[in-house]
N, CA, C and O atoms as a printed pandas DataFrame, in Angstrom:
     atom_number atom_name residue_name chain_id  residue_number  x_coord  y_coord  z_coord
0              1         N          MET        A               1   15.722   -8.079  -13.163
1              2        CA          MET        A               1   16.507   -7.629  -12.024
2              3         C          MET        A               1   15.755   -6.594  -11.198
3              4         O          MET        A               1   15.811   -6.615   -9.969
4              5         N          GLN        A               2   15.045   -5.680  -11.880
5              6        CA          GLN        A               2   14.280   -4.654  -11.170
6              7         C          GLN        A               2   13.207   -5.259  -10.287
7              8         O          GLN        A               2   12.891   -4.728   -9.223
8              9         N          GLU        A               3   12.644   -6.386  -10.741
9             10        CA          GLU        A               3   11.609   -7.053   -9.957
10            11         C          GLU        A               3   12.156   -7.525   -8.619
11            12         O          GLU        A               3   11.479   -7.415   -7.596
12            13         N          TYR        A               4   13.379   -8.051   -8.620
13            14        CA          TYR        A               4   13.996   -8.531   -7.389
14            15         C          TYR        A               4   14.321   -7.388   -6.446
15            16         O          TYR        A               4   14.146   -7.506   -5.233
16            17         N          ILE        A               5   14.789   -6.292   -6.997
17            18        CA          ILE        A               5   15.093   -5.127   -6.169
18            19         C          ILE        A               5   13.818   -4.597   -5.535
19            20         O          ILE        A               5   13.804   -4.264   -4.350
20            21         N          ARG        A               6   12.745   -4.516   -6.317
21            22        CA          ARG        A               6   11.470   -4.051   -5.793
22            23         C          ARG        A               6   10.951   -4.998   -4.706
23            24         O          ARG        A               6   10.397   -4.551   -3.702
24            25         N          MET        A               7   11.133   -6.305   -4.911
25            26        CA          MET        A               7   10.697   -7.274   -3.922
26            27         C          MET        A               7   11.502   -7.124   -2.626
27            28         O          MET        A               7   10.934   -7.204   -1.537
28            29         N          ILE        A               8   12.800   -6.911   -2.733
29            30        CA          ILE        A               8   13.632   -6.702   -1.547
30            31         C          ILE        A               8   13.209   -5.433   -0.821
31            32         O          ILE        A               8   13.131   -5.413    0.407
32            33         N          GLU        A               9   12.935   -4.372   -1.582
33            34        CA          GLU        A               9   12.468   -3.135   -0.954
34            35         C          GLU        A               9   11.157   -3.350   -0.210
35            36         O          GLU        A               9   10.978   -2.825    0.889
36            37         N          MET        A              10   10.248   -4.110   -0.790
37            38        CA          MET        A              10    8.972   -4.392   -0.136
38            39         C          MET        A              10    9.182   -5.210    1.139
39            40         O          MET        A              10    8.501   -4.987    2.140
40            41         N          ILE        A              11   10.118   -6.150    1.103
41            42        CA          ILE        A              11   10.419   -6.954    2.288
42            43         C          ILE        A              11   10.992   -6.071    3.392
43            44         O          ILE        A              11   10.645   -6.240    4.560
44            45         N          VAL        A              12   11.859   -5.137    3.036
45            46        CA          VAL        A              12   12.449   -4.227    4.027
46            47         C          VAL        A              12   11.369   -3.314    4.609
47            48         O          VAL        A              12   11.371   -3.043    5.809
48            49         N          ILE        A              13   10.450   -2.840    3.770
49            50        CA          ILE        A              13    9.345   -2.009    4.261
50            51         C          ILE        A              13    8.501   -2.813    5.251
51            52         O          ILE        A              13    8.119   -2.295    6.300
52            53         N          LEU        A              14    8.212   -4.053    4.930
53            54        CA          LEU        A              14    7.461   -4.920    5.839
54            55         C          LEU        A              14    8.234   -5.154    7.131
55            56         O          LEU        A              14    7.659   -5.121    8.219
56            57         N          PHE        A              15    9.545   -5.390    7.010
57            58        CA          PHE        A              15   10.392   -5.577    8.193
58            59         C          PHE        A              15   10.331   -4.360    9.113
59            60         O          PHE        A              15   10.213   -4.501   10.330
60            61         N          ILE        A              16   10.411   -3.172    8.533
61            62        CA          ILE        A              16   10.368   -1.951    9.340
62            63         C          ILE        A              16    9.039   -1.860   10.086
63            64         O          ILE        A              16    9.010   -1.524   11.270
64            65         N          GLY        A              17    7.956   -2.155    9.404
65            66        CA          GLY        A              17    6.652   -2.124   10.063
66            67         C          GLY        A              17    6.566   -3.115   11.207
67            68         O          GLY        A              17    6.114   -2.773   12.299
68            69         N          LEU        A              18    7.001   -4.348   10.960
69            70        CA          LEU        A              18    6.961   -5.376   11.998
70            71         C          LEU        A              18    7.904   -5.052   13.148
71            72         O          LEU        A              18    7.584   -5.310   14.308
72            73         N          MET        A              19    9.053   -4.494   12.835
73            74        CA          MET        A              19   10.019   -4.140   13.867
74            75         C          MET        A              19    9.454   -3.058   14.787
75            76         O          MET        A              19    9.704   -3.074   15.992
76            77         N          ASN        A              20    8.698   -2.125   14.223
77            78        CA          ASN        A              20    8.104   -1.071   15.046
78            79         C          ASN        A              20    6.984   -1.604   15.927
79            80         O          ASN        A              20    6.837   -1.176   17.072
80            81         N          VAL        A              21    6.196   -2.533   15.405
81            82        CA          VAL        A              21    5.158   -3.169   16.229
82            83         C          VAL        A              21    5.820   -3.949   17.366
83            84         O          VAL        A              21    5.386   -3.869   18.516
84            85         N          TYR        A              22    6.865   -4.700   17.040
85            86        CA          TYR        A              22    7.585   -5.484   18.043
86            87         C          TYR        A              22    8.197   -4.578   19.120
87            88         O          TYR        A              22    8.105   -4.876   20.311
88            89         N          THR        A              23    8.814   -3.485   18.700
89            90        CA          THR        A              23    9.469   -2.578   19.643
90            91         C          THR        A              23    8.443   -1.913   20.562
91            92         O          THR        A              23    8.672   -1.793   21.766
92            93         N          CYS        A              24    7.329   -1.487   20.004
93            94        CA          CYS        A              24    6.276   -0.901   20.826
94            95         C          CYS        A              24    5.763   -1.941   21.828
95            96         O          CYS        A              24    5.491   -1.615   22.983
96            97         N          HIS        A              25    5.636   -3.172   21.384
97            98        CA          HIS        A              25    5.204   -4.250   22.273
98            99         C          HIS        A              25    6.228   -4.473   23.397
99           100         O          HIS        A              25    5.842   -4.736   24.536
100          101         N          LEU        A              26    7.515   -4.372   23.090
101          102        CA          LEU        A              26    8.537   -4.514   24.128
102          103         C          LEU        A              26    8.354   -3.463   25.220
103          104         O          LEU        A              26    8.453   -3.772   26.408
104          105         N          TYR        A              27    8.088   -2.235   24.822
105          106        CA          TYR        A              27    7.880   -1.169   25.804
106          107         C          TYR        A              27    6.632   -1.440   26.631
107          108         O          TYR        A              27    6.620   -1.193   27.836
108          109         N          TYR        A              28    5.589   -1.943   25.994
109          110        CA          TYR        A              28    4.370   -2.287   26.723
110          111         C          TYR        A              28    4.637   -3.385   27.742
111          112         O          TYR        A              28    4.240   -3.270   28.902
112          113         N          ARG        A              29    5.316   -4.463   27.309
113          114        CA          ARG        A              29    5.595   -5.582   28.206
114          115         C          ARG        A              29    6.490   -5.144   29.367
115          116         O          ARG        A              29    6.254   -5.525   30.513
116          117         N          ASP        A              30    7.509   -4.348   29.071
117          118        CA          ASP        A              30    8.402   -3.905   30.133
118          119         C          ASP        A              30    7.651   -3.042   31.146
119          120         O          ASP        A              30    7.917   -3.128   32.345
120          121         N          LYS        A              31    6.730   -2.223   30.685
121          122        CA          LYS        A              31    5.914   -1.416   31.597
122          123         C          LYS        A              31    5.056   -2.330   32.470
123          124         O          LYS        A              31    4.926   -2.102   33.673
124          125         N          GLN        A              32    4.477   -3.354   31.869
125          126        CA          GLN        A              32    3.676   -4.304   32.642
126          127         C          GLN        A              32    4.534   -5.032   33.666
127          128         O          GLN        A              32    4.120   -5.223   34.809
128          129         N          TYR        A              33    5.727   -5.435   33.254
129          130        CA          TYR        A              33    6.637   -6.115   34.177
130          131         C          TYR        A              33    7.020   -5.194   35.332
131          132         O          TYR        A              33    7.123   -5.639   36.475
132          133         N          SER        A              34    7.229   -3.918   35.039
133          134        CA          SER        A              34    7.612   -2.983   36.105
134          135         C          SER        A              34    6.475   -2.793   37.110
135          136         O          SER        A              34    6.723   -2.608   38.302
136          137         N          ARG        A              35    5.262   -2.837   36.643
137          138        CA          ARG        A              35    4.115   -2.683   37.543
138          139         C          ARG        A              35    3.930   -3.880   38.459
139          140         O          ARG        A              35    3.510   -3.740   39.607
140          141         N          THR        A              36    4.251   -5.070   37.935
141          142        CA          THR        A              36    4.014   -6.297   38.709
142          143         C          THR        A              36    5.261   -6.810   39.402
143          144         O          THR        A              36    5.203   -7.822   40.100
144          145         N          GLY        A              37    6.389   -6.132   39.225
145          146        CA          GLY        A              37    7.619   -6.528   39.899
146          147         C          GLY        A              37    8.283   -7.758   39.304
147          148         O          GLY        A              37    9.057   -8.435   39.980
148          149         N          GLN        A              38    7.986   -8.049   38.047
149          150        CA          GLN        A              38    8.575   -9.211   37.387
150          151         C          GLN        A              38    9.920   -8.853   36.769
151          152         O          GLN        A              38   10.354   -7.701   36.800
152          153         N          TYR        A              39   10.570   -9.875   36.204
153          154        CA          TYR        A              39   11.824   -9.697   35.490
154          155         C          TYR        A              39   11.610   -8.698   34.366
155          156         O          TYR        A              39   10.631   -8.786   33.625
156          157         N          ARG        A              40   12.533   -7.741   34.242
157          158        CA          ARG        A              40   12.386   -6.652   33.289
158          159         C          ARG        A              40   13.158   -6.910   32.004
159          160         O          ARG        A              40   14.115   -7.683   31.977
160          161         N          ILE        A              41   12.723   -6.250   30.948
161          162        CA          ILE        A              41   13.448   -6.253   29.681
162          163         C          ILE        A              41   14.573   -5.234   29.828
163          164         O          ILE        A              41   14.350   -4.119   30.299
164          165         N          SER        A              42   15.777   -5.617   29.425
165          166        CA          SER        A              42   16.923   -4.736   29.642
166          167         C          SER        A              42   16.818   -3.464   28.793
167          168         O          SER        A              42   16.238   -3.463   27.706
168          169         N          GLU        A              43   17.391   -2.397   29.319
169          170        CA          GLU        A              43   17.433   -1.145   28.565
170          171         C          GLU        A              43   18.211   -1.341   27.268
171          172         O          GLU        A              43   17.889   -0.739   26.244
172          173         N          ARG        A              44   19.223   -2.177   27.322
173          174        CA          ARG        A              44   20.015   -2.455   26.130
174          175         C          ARG        A              44   19.145   -3.050   25.024
175          176         O          ARG        A              44   19.246   -2.649   23.865
176          177         N          LYS        A              45   18.298   -3.999   25.384
177          178        CA          LYS        A              45   17.428   -4.621   24.385
178          179         C          LYS        A              45   16.422   -3.619   23.834
179          180         O          LYS        A              45   16.129   -3.628   22.639
180          181         N          LEU        A              46   15.896   -2.766   24.686
181          182        CA          LEU        A              46   14.954   -1.749   24.228
182          183         C          LEU        A              46   15.620   -0.791   23.241
183          184         O          LEU        A              46   15.038   -0.440   22.215
184          185         N          LEU        A              47   16.838   -0.375   23.560
185          186        CA          LEU        A              47   17.553    0.532   22.663
186          187         C          LEU        A              47   17.983   -0.166   21.379
187          188         O          LEU        A              47   17.945    0.438   20.307
188          189         N          GLN        A              48   18.394   -1.433   21.473
189          190        CA          GLN        A              48   18.778   -2.175   20.268
190          191         C          GLN        A              48   17.607   -2.289   19.306
191          192         O          GLN        A              48   17.771   -2.105   18.100
192          193         N          ALA        A              49   16.440   -2.587   19.829
193          194        CA          ALA        A              49   15.257   -2.681   18.974
194          195         C          ALA        A              49   14.977   -1.339   18.298
195          196         O          ALA        A              49   14.542   -1.296   17.147
196          197         N          SER        A              50   15.225   -0.257   19.013
197          198        CA          SER        A              50   15.027    1.074   18.447
198          199         C          SER        A              50   16.004    1.336   17.307
199          200         O          SER        A              50   15.629    1.882   16.270
200          201         N          PHE        A              51   17.251    0.945   17.507
201          202        CA          PHE        A              51   18.270    1.175   16.490
202          203         C          PHE        A              51   18.116    0.261   15.283
203          204         O          PHE        A              51   18.642    0.562   14.211
204          205         N          LEU        A              52   17.409   -0.841   15.437
205          206        CA          LEU        A              52   17.163   -1.758   14.315
206          207         C          LEU        A              52   15.881   -1.370   13.584
207          208         O          LEU        A              52   15.057   -2.221   13.252
208          209         N          LEU        A              53   15.732   -0.085   13.344
209          210        CA          LEU        A              53   14.617    0.518   12.616
210          211         C          LEU        A              53   13.281    0.359   13.332
211          212         O          LEU        A              53   12.230    0.311   12.692
212          213         N          GLY        A              54   13.321    0.278   14.655
213          214        CA          GLY        A              54   12.099    0.250   15.451
214          215         C          GLY        A              54   11.915    1.533   16.234
215          216         O          GLY        A              54   11.221    1.552   17.250
216          217         N          GLY        A              55   12.528    2.595   15.768
217          218        CA          GLY        A              55   12.513    3.863   16.504
218          219         C          GLY        A              55   11.140    4.475   16.675
219          220         O          GLY        A              55   10.837    5.033   17.730
220          221         N          LEU        A              56   10.311    4.381   15.660
221          222        CA          LEU        A              56    8.971    4.947   15.768
222          223         C          LEU        A              56    8.148    4.165   16.790
223          224         O          LEU        A              56    7.411    4.762   17.575
224          225         N          GLY        A              57    8.264    2.854   16.788
225          226        CA          GLY        A              57    7.568    2.032   17.780
226          227         C          GLY        A              57    8.041    2.340   19.187
227          228         O          GLY        A              57    7.247    2.359   20.127
228          229         N          ALA        A              58    9.343    2.582   19.331
229          230        CA          ALA        A              58    9.884    2.943   20.642
230          231         C          ALA        A              58    9.333    4.291   21.097
231          232         O          ALA        A              58    8.934    4.457   22.250
232          233         N          PHE        A              59    9.320    5.238   20.186
233          234        CA          PHE        A              59    8.812    6.571   20.511
234          235         C          PHE        A              59    7.345    6.500   20.923
235          236         O          PHE        A              59    6.950    7.100   21.923
236          237         N          LEU        A              60    6.546    5.776   20.162
237          238        CA          LEU        A              60    5.125    5.639   20.494
238          239         C          LEU        A              60    4.936    4.866   21.799
239          240         O          LEU        A              60    4.062    5.197   22.600
240          241         N          GLY        A              61    5.756    3.838   22.009
241          242        CA          GLY        A              61    5.676    3.078   23.248
242          243         C          GLY        A              61    6.013    3.926   24.461
243          244         O          GLY        A              61    5.375    3.817   25.508
244          245         N          MET        A              62    7.021    4.772   24.309
245          246        CA          MET        A              62    7.370    5.676   25.408
246          247         C          MET        A              62    6.220    6.618   25.718
247          248         O          MET        A              62    5.903    6.849   26.885
248          249         N          ARG        A              63    5.599    7.158   24.691
249          250        CA          ARG        A              63    4.542    8.150   24.898
250          251         C          ARG        A              63    3.235    7.515   25.385
251          252         O          ARG        A              63    2.635    7.991   26.349
252          253         N          PHE        A              64    2.798    6.451   24.725
253          254        CA          PHE        A              64    1.518    5.841   25.090
254          255         C          PHE        A              64    1.551    5.190   26.457
255          256         O          PHE        A              64    0.591    5.297   27.220
256          257         N          PHE        A              65    2.656    4.512   26.779
257          258        CA          PHE        A              65    2.729    3.767   28.027
258          259         C          PHE        A              65    3.476    4.518   29.125
259          260         O          PHE        A              65    3.620    4.014   30.239
260          261         N          ARG        A              66    3.953    5.729   28.809
261          262        CA          ARG        A              66    4.706    6.566   29.755
262          263         C          ARG        A              66    5.831    5.761   30.399
263          264         O          ARG        A              66    5.958    5.675   31.620
264          265         N          HIS        A              67    6.626    5.185   29.530
265          266        CA          HIS        A              67    7.681    4.294   30.006
266          267         C          HIS        A              67    9.043    4.780   29.523
267          268         O          HIS        A              67    9.213    5.082   28.342
268          269         N          LYS        A              68    9.998    4.856   30.420
269          270        CA          LYS        A              68   11.369    5.303   30.161
270          271         C          LYS        A              68   11.432    6.764   29.739
271          272         O          LYS        A              68   12.395    7.178   29.095
272          273         N          THR        A              69   10.437    7.538   30.086
273          274        CA          THR        A              69   10.396    8.932   29.648
274          275         C          THR        A              69   11.331    9.837   30.450
275          276         O          THR        A              69   11.646   10.939   30.001
276          277         N          LYS        A              70   11.777    9.396   31.621
277          278        CA          LYS        A              70   12.653   10.222   32.446
278          279         C          LYS        A              70   14.121    9.835   32.330
279          280         O          LYS        A              70   14.977   10.468   32.947
280          281         N          HIS        A              71   14.419    8.813   31.555
281          282        CA          HIS        A              71   15.803    8.383   31.383
282          283         C          HIS        A              71   16.457    9.215   30.280
283          284         O          HIS        A              71   15.952    9.287   29.160
284          285         N          ARG        A              72   17.575    9.834   30.610
285          286        CA          ARG        A              72   18.252   10.739   29.666
286          287         C          ARG        A              72   18.605   10.071   28.346
287          288         O          ARG        A              72   18.387   10.648   27.281
288          289         N          LYS        A              73   19.152    8.849   28.406
289          290        CA          LYS        A              73   19.568    8.225   27.148
290          291         C          LYS        A              73   18.373    7.900   26.268
291          292         O          LYS        A              73   18.494    7.902   25.043
292          293         N          PHE        A              74   17.234    7.624   26.860
293          294        CA          PHE        A              74   16.030    7.380   26.072
294          295         C          PHE        A              74   15.471    8.693   25.525
295          296         O          PHE        A              74   14.988    8.743   24.394
296          297         N          GLN        A              75   15.537    9.749   26.325
297          298        CA          GLN        A              75   15.082   11.062   25.860
298          299         C          GLN        A              75   15.907   11.534   24.668
299          300         O          GLN        A              75   15.392   12.212   23.778
300          301         N          PHE        A              76   17.189   11.173   24.654
301          302        CA          PHE        A              76   18.073   11.606   23.576
302          303         C          PHE        A              76   17.967   10.701   22.349
303          304         O          PHE        A              76   17.753   11.187   21.239
304          305         N          TRP        A              77   18.115    9.399   22.540
305          306        CA          TRP        A              77   18.241    8.482   21.413
306          307         C          TRP        A              77   16.934    8.116   20.728
307          308         O          TRP        A              77   16.914    7.948   19.509
308          309         N          ILE        A              78   15.856    7.988   21.463
309          310        CA          ILE        A              78   14.618    7.509   20.858
310          311         C          ILE        A              78   14.067    8.477   19.811
311          312         O          ILE        A              78   13.673    8.017   18.740
312          313         N          PRO        A              79   14.016    9.777   20.050
313          314        CA          PRO        A              79   13.562   10.660   18.962
314          315         C          PRO        A              79   14.469   10.597   17.729
315          316         O          PRO        A              79   13.985   10.688   16.601
316          317         N          ILE        A              80   15.767   10.443   17.935
317          318        CA          ILE        A              80   16.688   10.334   16.802
318          319         C          ILE        A              80   16.406    9.069   16.008
319          320         O          ILE        A              80   16.348    9.106   14.779
320          321         N          THR        A              81   16.228    7.941   16.707
321          322        CA          THR        A              81   15.947    6.691   15.995
322          323         C          THR        A              81   14.579    6.742   15.327
323          324         O          THR        A              81   14.387    6.129   14.276
324          325         N          ALA        A              82   13.623    7.460   15.916
325          326        CA          ALA        A              82   12.299    7.584   15.301
326          327         C          ALA        A              82   12.383    8.357   13.990
327          328         O          ALA        A              82   11.792    7.953   12.988
328          329         N          VAL        A              83   13.112    9.459   13.997
329          330        CA          VAL        A              83   13.274   10.256   12.773
330          331         C          VAL        A              83   14.009    9.441   11.713
331          332         O          VAL        A              83   13.635    9.463   10.541
332          333         N          PHE        A              84   15.044    8.730   12.120
333          334        CA          PHE        A              84   15.794    7.900   11.181
334          335         C          PHE        A              84   14.908    6.799   10.589
335          336         O          PHE        A              84   14.942    6.549    9.384
336          337         N          THR        A              85   14.125    6.153   11.434
337          338        CA          THR        A              85   13.236    5.091   10.970
338          339         C          THR        A              85   12.223    5.620    9.971
339          340         O          THR        A              85   12.019    5.018    8.917
340          341         N          VAL        A              86   11.591    6.732   10.287
341          342        CA          VAL        A              86   10.607    7.321    9.381
342          343         C          VAL        A              86   11.278    7.746    8.078
343          344         O          VAL        A              86   10.703    7.582    7.001
344          345         N          GLY        A              87   12.488    8.289    8.169
345          346        CA          GLY        A              87   13.210    8.687    6.962
346          347         C          GLY        A              87   13.526    7.513    6.048
347          348         O          GLY        A              87   13.326    7.595    4.837
348          349         N          VAL        A              88   14.013    6.432    6.619
349          350        CA          VAL        A              88   14.322    5.235    5.817
350          351         C          VAL        A              88   13.050    4.669    5.214
351          352         O          VAL        A              88   13.023    4.309    4.037
352          353         N          TRP        A              89   11.989    4.587    6.019
353          354        CA          TRP        A              89   10.721    4.053    5.531
354          355         C          TRP        A              89   10.180    4.917    4.389
355          356         O          TRP        A              89    9.765    4.387    3.359
356          357         N          ALA        A              90   10.181    6.229    4.561
357          358        CA          ALA        A              90    9.669    7.139    3.532
358          359         C          ALA        A              90   10.491    7.032    2.256
359          360         O          ALA        A              90    9.937    7.015    1.156
360          361         N          TRP        A              91   11.804    6.960    2.397
361          362        CA          TRP        A              91   12.675    6.836    1.225
362          363         C          TRP        A              91   12.370    5.551    0.461
363          364         O          TRP        A              91   12.276    5.570   -0.766
364          365         N          LEU        A              92   12.214    4.442    1.171
365          366        CA          LEU        A              92   11.906    3.171    0.511
366          367         C          LEU        A              92   10.537    3.198   -0.158
367          368         O          LEU        A              92   10.378    2.711   -1.277
368          369         N          VAL        A              93    9.560    3.763    0.524
369          370        CA          VAL        A              93    8.228    3.850   -0.076
370          371         C          VAL        A              93    8.270    4.689   -1.349
371          372         O          VAL        A              93    7.649    4.327   -2.348
372          373         N          MET        A              94    8.989    5.796   -1.323
373          374        CA          MET        A              94    9.106    6.637   -2.524
374          375         C          MET        A              94    9.806    5.894   -3.655
375          376         O          MET        A              94    9.427    6.026   -4.819
376          377         N          GLU        A              95   10.826    5.114   -3.314
377          378        CA          GLU        A              95   11.519    4.317   -4.339
378          379         C          GLU        A              95   10.573    3.312   -4.997
379          380         O          GLU        A              95   10.575    3.145   -6.216
380          381         N          VAL        A              96    9.774    2.654   -4.180
381          382        CA          VAL        A              96    8.835    1.672   -4.717
382          383         C          VAL        A              96    7.778    2.367   -5.569
383          384         O          VAL        A              96    7.450    1.897   -6.659
384          385         N          LEU        A              97    7.248    3.475   -5.080
385          386        CA          LEU        A              97    6.207    4.177   -5.835
386          387         C          LEU        A              97    6.732    4.743   -7.157
387          388         O          LEU        A              97    6.004    4.771   -8.149
388          389         N          GLN        A              98    7.966    5.184   -7.179
389          390        CA          GLN        A              98    8.551    5.723   -8.418
390          391         C          GLN        A              98    8.833    4.635   -9.438
391          392         O          GLN        A              98    8.919    4.910  -10.635
392          393         N          SER        A              99    8.977    3.412   -8.980
393          394        CA          SER        A              99    9.289    2.330   -9.925
394          395         C          SER        A              99    8.064    1.837  -10.662
395          396         O          SER        A              99    8.183    1.060  -11.610
396          397         N          TYR        A             100    6.869    2.280  -10.239
397          398        CA          TYR        A             100    5.642    1.861  -10.949
398          399         C          TYR        A             100    5.307    2.809  -12.056
399          400         O          TYR        A             100    4.313    2.615  -12.756
C-alpha cells in the first residue's frame, strides 16, 4: 500500500512541475499575442492555471515577461498561489524523502 501512496505522491509532484511549466508558457504566449494584436488568452484561464498549482510558473511568467504586472488581481493572487504551490510541492517532496 505504501508503494502506491508513494507513486501517487510522485505523480502529483510531476503534475505540479508540468503545471508550472504550462502556466509560465501561457503567460509567454499571451504576452506574444498582446504584442502582435492576436486573440488573447483570457485572464480567467491565466488565473485558473495559477490556482491549479501553477502559481510559481505564473509568478515567474509575470516577472520574466513583464506581463499582467499592473493588474491588481494578478498582483494580489499570483504571489499567494506561488507560495501555496511551493508549500504543497515542498510538503510532498518531504513526504517522499521521509518514506525512504
